Amino acid sequence: MKLSLLTIIILCANNNFAQDKVYWKNGFEYLYEATYLDKNGDTLSAEEVTIKATDTIFNFNQTLLYYSYSLDNINLKSKTDSILGFNKKWVNIQGEGALEGSRLWMHPFRSNQYILTEIAPFPTVPLPPALNIITKGKTKIFSTLGNFKGTVKSTTEITAQETRDYNWGTELNCWKIKNIGKHNKLGTSCLIVYFKENVGILEMNYLFYNGEKMNFKLLQTKK
């Protein structure tokens, strides 16, 4: 059987895409506890959200992940529409992209009540992790996101290794990654990520420019 050069290139690309994944392997699932707090510390919503990895290419070399949400807090829709400046549909399931290679990177939970994560740095872990690694980036947000239009300049730094407690027990030597993003109009937002090798992203803790907070904490994995 003869194969064209284009076919060979596609087969090689698909093979490379599927190899050497530790965290975004097809079928892997991550269940997170998600809490949204107002600037006074009062709980606006508390639910569980899920990531499920696939073997599909999302965009260029990104892996397609499916994020599952509850619609139990749709009463917050008027609030989020006011923040964005337009009416945005709420969803049960949303496809997003992720990377794994020199860094572990993912689109944040950014649907429904979690729209503020769009203007914070996206979750990023340099691989392999080491203390004091610092990277910088810039993200342009287009007018399709209404009031979020602008530019976010971000800095990511691995600052420490800490002991963290989870529902399955205590994890030692968790990497703490501090991400600071400054939106040219809205101000500064912070994301603290905790990561453990061979487990994945354990926590994503946000403090936004408006004083509100979101915390995503891993409950379990299915691998």
Coordinates of N, CA and C in Angstrom, one line a residue:
M1 N 0.8 -1.2 0.0 CA 0.0 0.0 0.0 C 0.9 1.2 0.0
K2 N 0.7 2.1 -0.9 CA 1.4 3.4 -1.0 C 0.7 4.5 -0.3
L3 N 1.5 5.3 0.5 CA 1.0 6.4 1.2 C 1.5 7.7 0.7
S4 N 0.7 8.7 0.5 CA 1.2 10.0 0.1 C 2.0 10.6 1.2
L5 N 2.8 11.6 0.8 CA 3.6 12.4 1.8 C 2.7 13.1 2.8
L6 N 1.6 13.6 2.3 CA 0.6 14.3 3.2 C 0.1 13.3 4.2
T7 N -0.3 12.1 3.8 CA -0.9 11.1 4.7 C 0.2 10.7 5.8
I8 N 1.4 10.6 5.3 CA 2.5 10.2 6.3 C 2.7 11.3 7.3
I9 N 2.7 12.6 6.9 CA 2.8 13.7 7.8 C 1.7 13.7 8.8
I10 N 0.4 13.5 8.4 CA -0.7 13.5 9.2 C -0.6 12.4 10.3
L11 N -0.2 11.2 9.8 CA -0.1 10.1 10.7 C 0.9 10.3 11.8
C12 N 2.1 10.9 11.4 CA 3.1 11.2 12.3 C 2.7 12.2 13.3
A13 N 2.0 13.2 12.8 CA 1.5 14.3 13.7 C 0.5 13.7 14.7
N14 N -0.4 12.9 14.3 CA -1.4 12.3 15.2 C -0.7 11.4 16.2
N15 N 0.4 10.6 15.8 CA 1.1 9.8 16.7 C 1.8 10.6 17.7
N16 N 2.5 11.7 17.3 CA 3.2 12.5 18.3 C 2.2 13.2 19.2
F17 N 1.0 13.5 18.7 CA 0.0 14.2 19.6 C -0.4 13.2 20.7
A18 N -0.5 11.9 20.4 CA -1.0 11.0 21.4 C 0.1 10.4 22.4
Q19 N 1.3 10.7 22.0 CA 2.4 10.1 22.8 C 2.8 10.9 24.0
D20 N 3.3 10.3 25.0 CA 4.0 10.9 26.2 C 3.1 11.8 27.0
K21 N 1.8 11.6 27.0 CA 1.0 12.4 27.8 C 0.9 11.8 29.2
V22 N 1.0 12.6 30.2 CA 0.9 12.1 31.6 C -0.5 12.6 32.2
Y23 N -0.9 13.8 31.8 CA -2.0 14.4 32.5 C -3.3 14.6 31.6
W24 N -3.1 14.7 30.3 CA -4.2 14.9 29.4 C -4.5 13.7 28.5
K25 N -4.2 12.5 29.1 CA -4.5 11.3 28.3 C -6.0 11.0 28.1
N26 N -6.3 10.5 27.0 CA -7.7 10.2 26.6 C -8.4 9.4 27.7
G27 N -9.5 10.0 28.1 CA -10.4 9.3 29.2 C -10.1 9.7 30.6
F28 N -8.9 10.4 30.8 CA -8.7 10.9 32.2 C -9.7 11.9 32.6
E29 N -10.1 11.8 33.9 CA -11.1 12.8 34.4 C -10.6 13.4 35.7
Y30 N -10.9 14.7 35.9 CA -10.6 15.4 37.1 C -11.8 16.1 37.7
L31 N -12.2 15.8 38.9 CA -13.4 16.3 39.5 C -12.9 17.4 40.6
Y32 N -13.4 18.6 40.4 CA -13.0 19.7 41.3 C -14.2 20.2 42.1
E33 N -14.0 20.6 43.3 CA -14.9 21.4 44.1 C -14.7 22.9 43.7
A34 N -15.8 23.6 43.3 CA -15.7 24.9 42.8 C -16.5 25.9 43.7
T35 N -15.8 26.9 44.2 CA -16.5 27.9 45.1 C -16.2 29.3 44.6
Y36 N -17.3 30.1 44.6 CA -17.3 31.4 44.1 C -17.7 32.3 45.3
L37 N -16.8 33.3 45.7 CA -17.0 34.1 46.8 C -17.1 35.6 46.4
D38 N -18.0 36.4 47.0 CA -18.0 37.8 46.7 C -16.9 38.5 47.5
K39 N -16.8 39.8 47.4 CA -15.7 40.6 48.0 C -15.7 40.6 49.5
N40 N -16.9 40.2 50.1 CA -17.0 40.2 51.5 C -16.8 38.8 52.1
G41 N -16.5 37.8 51.2 CA -16.3 36.5 51.6 C -17.5 35.6 51.7
D42 N -18.6 36.1 51.3 CA -19.9 35.3 51.2 C -19.9 34.4 50.0
T43 N -20.4 33.2 50.2 CA -20.5 32.3 49.1 C -21.6 32.6 48.1
L44 N -21.2 32.8 46.8 CA -22.2 33.0 45.8 C -22.6 31.7 45.1
S45 N -21.7 30.7 45.0 CA -22.0 29.4 44.5 C -21.0 28.4 45.0
A46 N -21.5 27.1 45.1 CA -20.6 26.0 45.4 C -21.1 24.8 44.7
E47 N -20.3 24.2 43.9 CA -20.7 23.1 43.1 C -19.5 22.2 42.7
E48 N -19.7 21.2 41.9 CA -18.6 20.4 41.4 C -18.5 20.6 39.9
V49 N -17.3 20.6 39.4 CA -17.0 20.8 37.9 C -16.0 19.7 37.5
T50 N -16.1 19.2 36.3 CA -15.4 18.1 35.8 C -14.6 18.4 34.6
I51 N -13.4 17.9 34.5 CA -12.6 17.9 33.2 C -12.5 16.5 32.7
K52 N -12.8 16.3 31.4 CA -12.5 14.9 30.8 C -11.7 15.1 29.6
A53 N -10.5 14.5 29.5 CA -9.6 14.6 28.4 C -10.0 13.7 27.3
T54 N -9.7 14.0 26.0 CA -10.0 13.3 24.8 C -8.7 13.0 24.1
D55 N -8.8 12.3 23.0 CA -7.6 12.1 22.1 C -7.8 13.0 20.8
T56 N -8.6 14.0 20.9 CA -8.9 14.9 19.8 C -8.1 16.2 19.8
I57 N -7.7 16.7 18.7 CA -7.0 18.0 18.6 C -8.1 19.1 18.7
F58 N -7.9 20.0 19.6 CA -8.8 21.1 19.8 C -8.5 22.3 18.9
N59 N -7.3 22.7 18.9 CA -6.8 23.8 18.0 C -5.3 23.7 17.9
F60 N -4.8 23.6 16.7 CA -3.4 23.4 16.4 C -3.0 22.1 17.2
N61 N -2.1 22.2 18.2 CA -1.6 21.1 18.9 C -2.2 21.0 20.3
Q62 N -3.3 21.6 20.5 CA -4.0 21.5 21.8 C -4.9 20.3 21.9
T63 N -4.9 19.7 23.1 CA -5.8 18.6 23.4 C -7.2 19.1 23.8
L64 N -8.2 18.5 23.2 CA -9.6 18.8 23.5 C -10.0 18.3 24.9
L65 N -10.4 19.1 25.8 CA -10.9 18.7 27.1 C -12.4 19.1 27.1
Y66 N -13.2 18.3 27.8 CA -14.6 18.7 28.0 C -14.8 19.1 29.5
Y67 N -15.3 20.3 29.7 CA -15.6 20.8 31.0 C -17.1 20.6 31.3
S68 N -17.5 20.0 32.4 CA -18.9 19.8 32.7 C -19.3 20.7 33.9
Y69 N -20.4 21.4 33.8 CA -20.9 22.4 34.8 C -22.3 22.0 35.2
S70 N -22.7 22.5 36.4 CA -24.1 22.5 36.8 C -24.7 23.8 36.4
L71 N -26.1 23.8 36.2 CA -26.8 25.0 35.9 C -27.6 25.4 37.2
D72 N -27.3 24.9 38.3 CA -28.0 25.2 39.5 C -27.9 26.6 40.0
N73 N -26.9 27.3 39.5 CA -26.7 28.7 40.0 C -26.9 29.7 38.9
I74 N -27.9 29.4 38.0 CA -28.2 30.3 36.9 C -28.8 31.6 37.3
N75 N -29.2 31.7 38.6 CA -29.6 32.9 39.2 C -28.5 34.0 39.1
L76 N -27.3 33.6 39.0 CA -26.1 34.5 38.9 C -25.9 35.0 37.4
K77 N -26.8 34.6 36.5 CA -26.6 35.0 35.1 C -26.7 36.5 34.9
S78 N -27.6 37.1 35.6 CA -27.8 38.6 35.4 C -26.5 39.3 35.9
K79 N -25.9 38.8 36.9 CA -24.6 39.4 37.5 C -23.5 39.2 36.5
T80 N -23.3 38.0 35.9 CA -22.2 37.8 35.0 C -22.5 38.6 33.7
D81 N -23.7 38.7 33.2 CA -24.0 39.4 32.0 C -23.7 40.9 32.2
S82 N -23.9 41.4 33.5 CA -23.6 42.8 33.8 C -22.1 43.0 33.8
I83 N -21.3 42.0 34.3 CA -19.9 42.2 34.3 C -19.3 42.2 32.8
L84 N -19.9 41.3 32.0 CA -19.4 41.2 30.6 C -19.9 42.4 29.7
G85 N -21.1 42.8 30.0 CA -21.8 43.8 29.2 C -22.6 43.3 28.1
F86 N -22.9 42.0 28.1 CA -23.8 41.4 27.1 C -24.3 40.0 27.6
N87 N -25.3 39.5 26.9 CA -26.0 38.3 27.3 C -25.2 37.1 26.8
K88 N -24.7 36.3 27.7 CA -23.9 35.1 27.3 C -24.6 33.9 27.8
K89 N -24.8 32.9 26.9 CA -25.5 31.7 27.2 C -24.7 30.8 28.2
W90 N -25.4 30.2 29.1 CA -24.9 29.3 30.0 C -24.9 27.8 29.5
V91 N -24.0 27.0 29.8 CA -23.8 25.7 29.2 C -23.6 24.6 30.3
N92 N -24.0 23.4 29.9 CA -23.7 22.2 30.8 C -22.3 21.6 30.5
I93 N -21.9 21.7 29.2 CA -20.6 21.1 28.7 C -20.0 22.1 27.8
Q94 N -18.7 22.3 27.9 CA -17.9 23.2 27.0 C -16.6 22.6 26.7
G95 N -16.3 22.6 25.4 CA -15.0 22.1 24.9 C -13.9 23.2 25.1
E96 N -12.8 22.8 25.6 CA -11.7 23.8 25.8 C -10.4 23.1 25.4
G97 N -9.3 23.9 25.3 CA -8.0 23.3 24.9 C -7.0 23.3 26.0
A98 N -6.0 22.4 25.8 CA -5.0 22.2 26.8 C -3.7 21.8 26.2
L99 N -2.5 22.1 26.8 CA -1.2 21.7 26.3 C -0.5 20.9 27.4
E100 N 0.4 20.0 26.9 CA 1.3 19.3 27.8 C 2.6 19.1 27.0
G101 N 3.7 19.6 27.6 CA 5.0 19.4 26.9 C 6.1 20.1 27.8
S102 N 6.5 21.3 27.4 CA 7.4 22.1 28.2 C 6.7 22.8 29.3
R103 N 5.4 22.8 29.2 CA 4.5 23.3 30.3 C 3.2 22.5 30.2
L104 N 2.5 22.5 31.4 CA 1.2 22.0 31.5 C 0.3 23.3 31.5
W105 N -0.6 23.4 30.5 CA -1.4 24.6 30.4 C -2.8 24.2 30.0
M106 N -3.8 25.0 30.5 CA -5.2 24.7 30.1 C -6.0 26.0 30.1
H107 N -7.0 26.0 29.3 CA -8.0 27.1 29.4 C -8.7 27.0 30.8
P108 N -9.0 28.1 31.4 CA -9.6 28.0 32.8 C -11.1 27.5 32.7
F109 N -11.7 27.2 33.8 CA -13.1 27.1 33.9 C -13.6 28.6 33.7
R110 N -14.2 28.9 32.5 CA -14.6 30.2 32.2 C -16.0 30.4 31.7
S111 N -16.8 29.3 31.8 CA -18.2 29.4 31.4 C -19.0 29.8 32.6
N112 N -20.3 30.2 32.3 CA -21.3 30.4 33.4 C -20.8 31.4 34.4
Q113 N -20.8 31.1 35.7 CA -20.5 32.1 36.7 C -19.0 32.4 36.8
Y114 N -18.2 31.6 36.0 CA -16.7 31.7 36.2 C -16.1 32.6 35.1
I115 N -16.8 33.5 34.5 CA -16.3 34.3 33.4 C -15.1 35.2 33.8
L116 N -15.0 35.5 35.1 CA -13.9 36.4 35.5 C -12.5 35.8 35.3
T117 N -12.4 34.4 35.2 CA -11.1 33.8 35.0 C -10.5 34.2 33.6
E118 N -11.4 34.7 32.7 CA -10.9 35.1 31.4 C -9.9 36.2 31.4
I119 N -10.0 37.0 32.5 CA -9.0 38.2 32.5 C -7.9 38.0 33.5
A120 N -7.8 36.8 34.1 CA -6.7 36.4 34.9 C -5.7 35.5 34.1
P121 N -4.5 35.3 34.6 CA -3.6 34.4 33.9 C -4.2 33.0 33.8
F122 N -4.0 32.3 32.7 CA -4.5 31.0 32.5 C -3.6 30.0 33.3
P123 N -4.2 28.9 33.8 CA -3.4 28.0 34.6 C -2.2 27.4 33.8
T124 N -1.0 27.6 34.3 CA 0.3 27.2 33.7 C 1.2 26.6 34.7
V125 N 1.8 25.5 34.3 CA 2.9 24.9 35.2 C 4.1 24.6 34.3
P126 N 5.2 25.2 34.5 CA 6.4 24.9 33.7 C 6.8 23.4 34.0
L127 N 7.2 22.7 33.0 CA 7.6 21.3 33.2 C 9.0 21.1 32.6
P128 N 9.9 20.4 33.4 CA 9.7 20.0 34.8 C 9.7 21.2 35.7
P129 N 8.9 21.2 36.8 CA 8.9 22.3 37.7 C 10.2 22.4 38.5
A130 N 10.6 23.7 38.8 CA 11.8 23.9 39.7 C 11.6 25.3 40.3
L131 N 12.1 25.5 41.5 CA 11.9 26.7 42.2 C 12.5 27.9 41.4
N132 N 11.8 29.0 41.5 CA 12.3 30.3 40.9 C 12.2 30.4 39.4
I133 N 11.6 29.4 38.7 CA 11.4 29.6 37.3 C 10.4 30.7 37.1
I134 N 10.7 31.7 36.2 CA 9.8 32.8 36.0 C 9.6 33.0 34.5
T135 N 8.3 33.1 34.1 CA 8.0 33.3 32.7 C 7.0 34.5 32.6
K136 N 7.0 35.2 31.5 CA 6.1 36.3 31.2 C 5.3 36.1 30.0
G137 N 4.2 36.7 29.9 CA 3.3 36.5 28.7 C 2.4 37.7 28.6
K138 N 1.7 37.8 27.4 CA 0.8 38.8 27.1 C -0.4 38.2 26.4
T139 N -1.6 38.5 26.8 CA -2.8 37.9 26.1 C -3.7 39.1 25.7
K140 N -4.1 39.0 24.4 CA -5.0 40.0 23.9 C -6.5 39.5 24.0
I141 N -7.4 40.2 24.5 CA -8.8 39.8 24.7 C -9.6 40.7 23.7
F142 N -10.3 40.0 22.8 CA -11.0 40.7 21.7 C -12.4 41.2 22.2
S143 N -13.0 42.0 21.3 CA -14.2 42.7 21.6 C -15.4 41.7 21.8
T144 N -15.2 40.5 21.3 CA -16.3 39.5 21.5 C -16.5 39.2 22.9
L145 N -15.6 39.6 23.8 CA -15.8 39.4 25.3 C -16.2 40.7 26.0
G146 N -16.8 41.6 25.2 CA -17.4 42.8 25.8 C -16.5 43.6 26.6
N147 N -16.8 43.8 27.9 CA -16.1 44.7 28.8 C -14.7 44.2 29.1
F148 N -14.4 42.9 28.8 CA -13.1 42.4 29.0 C -12.1 42.7 27.9
K149 N -12.5 43.4 26.9 CA -11.6 43.7 25.8 C -10.4 44.5 26.3
G150 N -9.2 44.0 25.9 CA -8.0 44.7 26.4 C -6.8 43.8 26.3
T151 N -5.8 44.1 27.1 CA -4.6 43.3 27.1 C -4.2 42.9 28.5
V152 N -3.8 41.6 28.8 CA -3.4 41.2 30.1 C -1.9 40.8 30.0
K153 N -1.1 41.5 30.8 CA 0.3 41.1 30.9 C 0.5 40.3 32.1
S154 N 1.1 39.2 32.0 CA 1.2 38.2 33.1 C 2.6 37.8 33.5
T155 N 2.8 37.4 34.7 CA 4.1 36.9 35.2 C 3.8 35.6 36.0
T156 N 4.5 34.5 35.7 CA 4.3 33.2 36.3 C 5.6 32.9 37.0
E157 N 5.5 32.5 38.3 CA 6.7 32.1 39.1 C 6.5 31.0 40.0
I158 N 7.3 29.9 40.0 CA 7.2 28.8 40.9 C 7.9 29.3 42.2
T159 N 7.2 29.5 43.3 CA 7.7 30.2 44.5 C 8.0 29.3 45.6
A160 N 7.4 28.0 45.7 CA 7.6 27.2 46.9 C 7.2 25.8 46.6
Q161 N 7.5 24.9 47.6 CA 6.9 23.6 47.7 C 6.2 23.5 49.1
E162 N 5.0 23.1 49.1 CA 4.2 23.1 50.3 C 3.5 21.8 50.5
T163 N 3.1 21.5 51.8 CA 2.3 20.4 52.1 C 0.8 20.8 52.1
R164 N 0.0 20.1 51.4 CA -1.4 20.5 51.3 C -2.3 19.3 51.6
D165 N -3.5 19.5 52.2 CA -4.4 18.5 52.6 C -5.6 18.4 51.6
Y166 N -5.9 17.1 51.3 CA -7.0 16.9 50.4 C -7.9 15.8 51.0
N167 N -9.0 15.5 50.3 CA -10.0 14.5 50.9 C -9.4 13.1 50.9
W168 N -8.4 12.8 50.1 CA -7.8 11.5 50.1 C -6.5 11.4 51.0
G169 N -6.1 12.6 51.5 CA -5.0 12.6 52.4 C -4.1 13.8 52.2
T170 N -2.9 13.7 52.7 CA -1.9 14.8 52.7 C -0.9 14.6 51.5
E171 N -0.7 15.7 50.7 CA 0.3 15.6 49.6 C 1.5 16.5 50.0
L172 N 2.6 15.9 50.0 CA 3.9 16.6 50.3 C 4.5 17.2 49.1
N173 N 5.3 18.3 49.3 CA 6.1 18.9 48.2 C 5.2 19.2 47.0
C174 N 4.1 19.9 47.2 CA 3.3 20.4 46.1 C 3.9 21.7 45.6
W175 N 4.0 21.8 44.3 CA 4.6 23.0 43.8 C 3.5 24.2 43.8
K176 N 4.0 25.3 44.3 CA 3.1 26.5 44.3 C 3.6 27.5 43.2
I177 N 2.6 27.7 42.3 CA 2.9 28.6 41.2 C 2.0 29.9 41.3
K178 N 2.7 31.0 41.4 CA 2.0 32.3 41.5 C 2.0 33.0 40.2
N179 N 0.7 33.4 39.8 CA 0.5 34.0 38.5 C -0.1 35.4 38.8
I180 N 0.5 36.4 38.3 CA -0.1 37.8 38.4 C -0.4 38.3 37.0
G181 N -1.6 38.8 36.8 CA -2.0 39.3 35.5 C -2.6 40.7 35.7
K182 N -2.1 41.7 34.9 CA -2.6 43.0 34.9 C -3.3 43.4 33.6
H183 N -4.6 43.6 33.7 CA -5.4 44.0 32.6 C -5.3 45.5 32.4
N184 N -5.1 46.0 31.2 CA -4.8 47.4 31.0 C -5.9 48.4 31.4
K185 N -7.1 47.9 31.6 CA -8.2 48.7 32.0 C -8.8 48.3 33.4
L186 N -8.9 47.0 33.6 CA -9.6 46.5 34.8 C -8.7 46.4 36.0
G187 N -7.4 46.2 35.8 CA -6.5 46.1 37.0 C -5.9 44.7 37.1
T188 N -5.5 44.4 38.4 CA -4.7 43.2 38.6 C -5.5 42.0 39.2
S189 N -5.3 40.8 38.7 CA -5.9 39.6 39.2 C -4.7 38.6 39.5
C190 N -5.0 37.7 40.5 CA -3.9 36.8 40.9 C -4.5 35.4 40.8
L191 N -3.7 34.4 40.4 CA -4.0 33.0 40.4 C -2.9 32.2 41.1
I192 N -3.2 31.5 42.1 CA -2.2 30.6 42.8 C -2.6 29.1 42.3
V193 N -1.7 28.4 41.7 CA -1.9 27.0 41.3 C -1.0 26.1 42.2
Y194 N -1.6 25.0 42.6 CA -0.8 24.0 43.3 C -0.8 22.8 42.4
F195 N 0.4 22.2 42.2 CA 0.6 21.1 41.3 C 1.4 20.0 41.9
K196 N 1.1 18.7 41.6 CA 1.9 17.6 42.0 C 2.2 16.7 40.8
E197 N 3.4 16.3 40.7 CA 3.8 15.4 39.6 C 3.0 14.1 39.7
N198 N 2.6 13.6 38.5 CA 1.8 12.4 38.4 C 0.4 12.4 39.0
V199 N 0.0 13.6 39.5 CA -1.4 13.8 39.9 C -2.0 14.8 39.0
G200 N -1.4 16.0 38.9 CA -1.9 17.1 38.1 C -2.1 18.4 38.9
I201 N -3.0 19.2 38.4 CA -3.3 20.5 39.0 C -4.2 20.2 40.2
L202 N -3.8 20.5 41.4 CA -4.5 20.2 42.6 C -5.5 21.3 43.0
E203 N -5.0 22.6 42.8 CA -5.8 23.7 43.2 C -5.6 24.9 42.2
M204 N -6.6 25.7 42.0 CA -6.6 27.0 41.3 C -7.3 28.0 42.1
N205 N -6.6 28.9 42.8 CA -7.2 29.8 43.7 C -7.0 31.3 43.1
Y206 N -8.2 31.9 42.8 CA -8.2 33.2 42.2 C -8.6 34.3 43.1
L207 N -7.9 35.5 43.0 CA -8.3 36.7 43.6 C -8.4 37.7 42.4
F208 N -9.6 38.3 42.1 CA -9.8 39.1 41.0 C -9.7 40.6 41.3
Y209 N -9.6 41.4 40.3 CA -9.4 42.8 40.4 C -10.5 43.5 41.2
N210 N -11.7 42.9 41.2 CA -12.9 43.4 41.9 C -13.1 42.9 43.3
G211 N -12.1 42.1 43.8 CA -12.1 41.6 45.2 C -12.8 40.3 45.3
E212 N -13.4 39.8 44.3 CA -14.1 38.5 44.3 C -13.1 37.3 44.2
K213 N -13.4 36.1 44.7 CA -12.5 35.0 44.7 C -13.2 33.8 44.1
M214 N -12.4 32.9 43.5 CA -12.9 31.6 43.0 C -11.8 30.6 43.4
N215 N -12.2 29.4 44.0 CA -11.3 28.4 44.4 C -11.8 27.0 43.7
F216 N -10.8 26.4 43.1 CA -11.1 25.1 42.5 C -10.1 24.1 43.1
K217 N -10.7 23.1 43.8 CA -9.9 22.1 44.6 C -10.2 20.7 44.1
L218 N -9.1 20.0 43.8 CA -9.3 18.6 43.3 C -9.9 17.7 44.3
L219 N -11.0 17.0 43.9 CA -11.6 16.0 44.8 C -11.2 14.6 44.5
Q220 N -11.1 14.3 43.2 CA -10.7 12.9 42.7 C -10.3 12.9 41.3
T221 N -9.6 11.9 40.9 CA -9.2 11.7 39.5 C -9.6 10.3 39.1
K222 N -9.9 10.1 37.8 CA -10.1 8.8 37.2 C -9.2 8.6 36.1
K223 N -8.2 7.7 36.2 CA -7.2 7.5 35.2 C -7.1 6.0 34.8

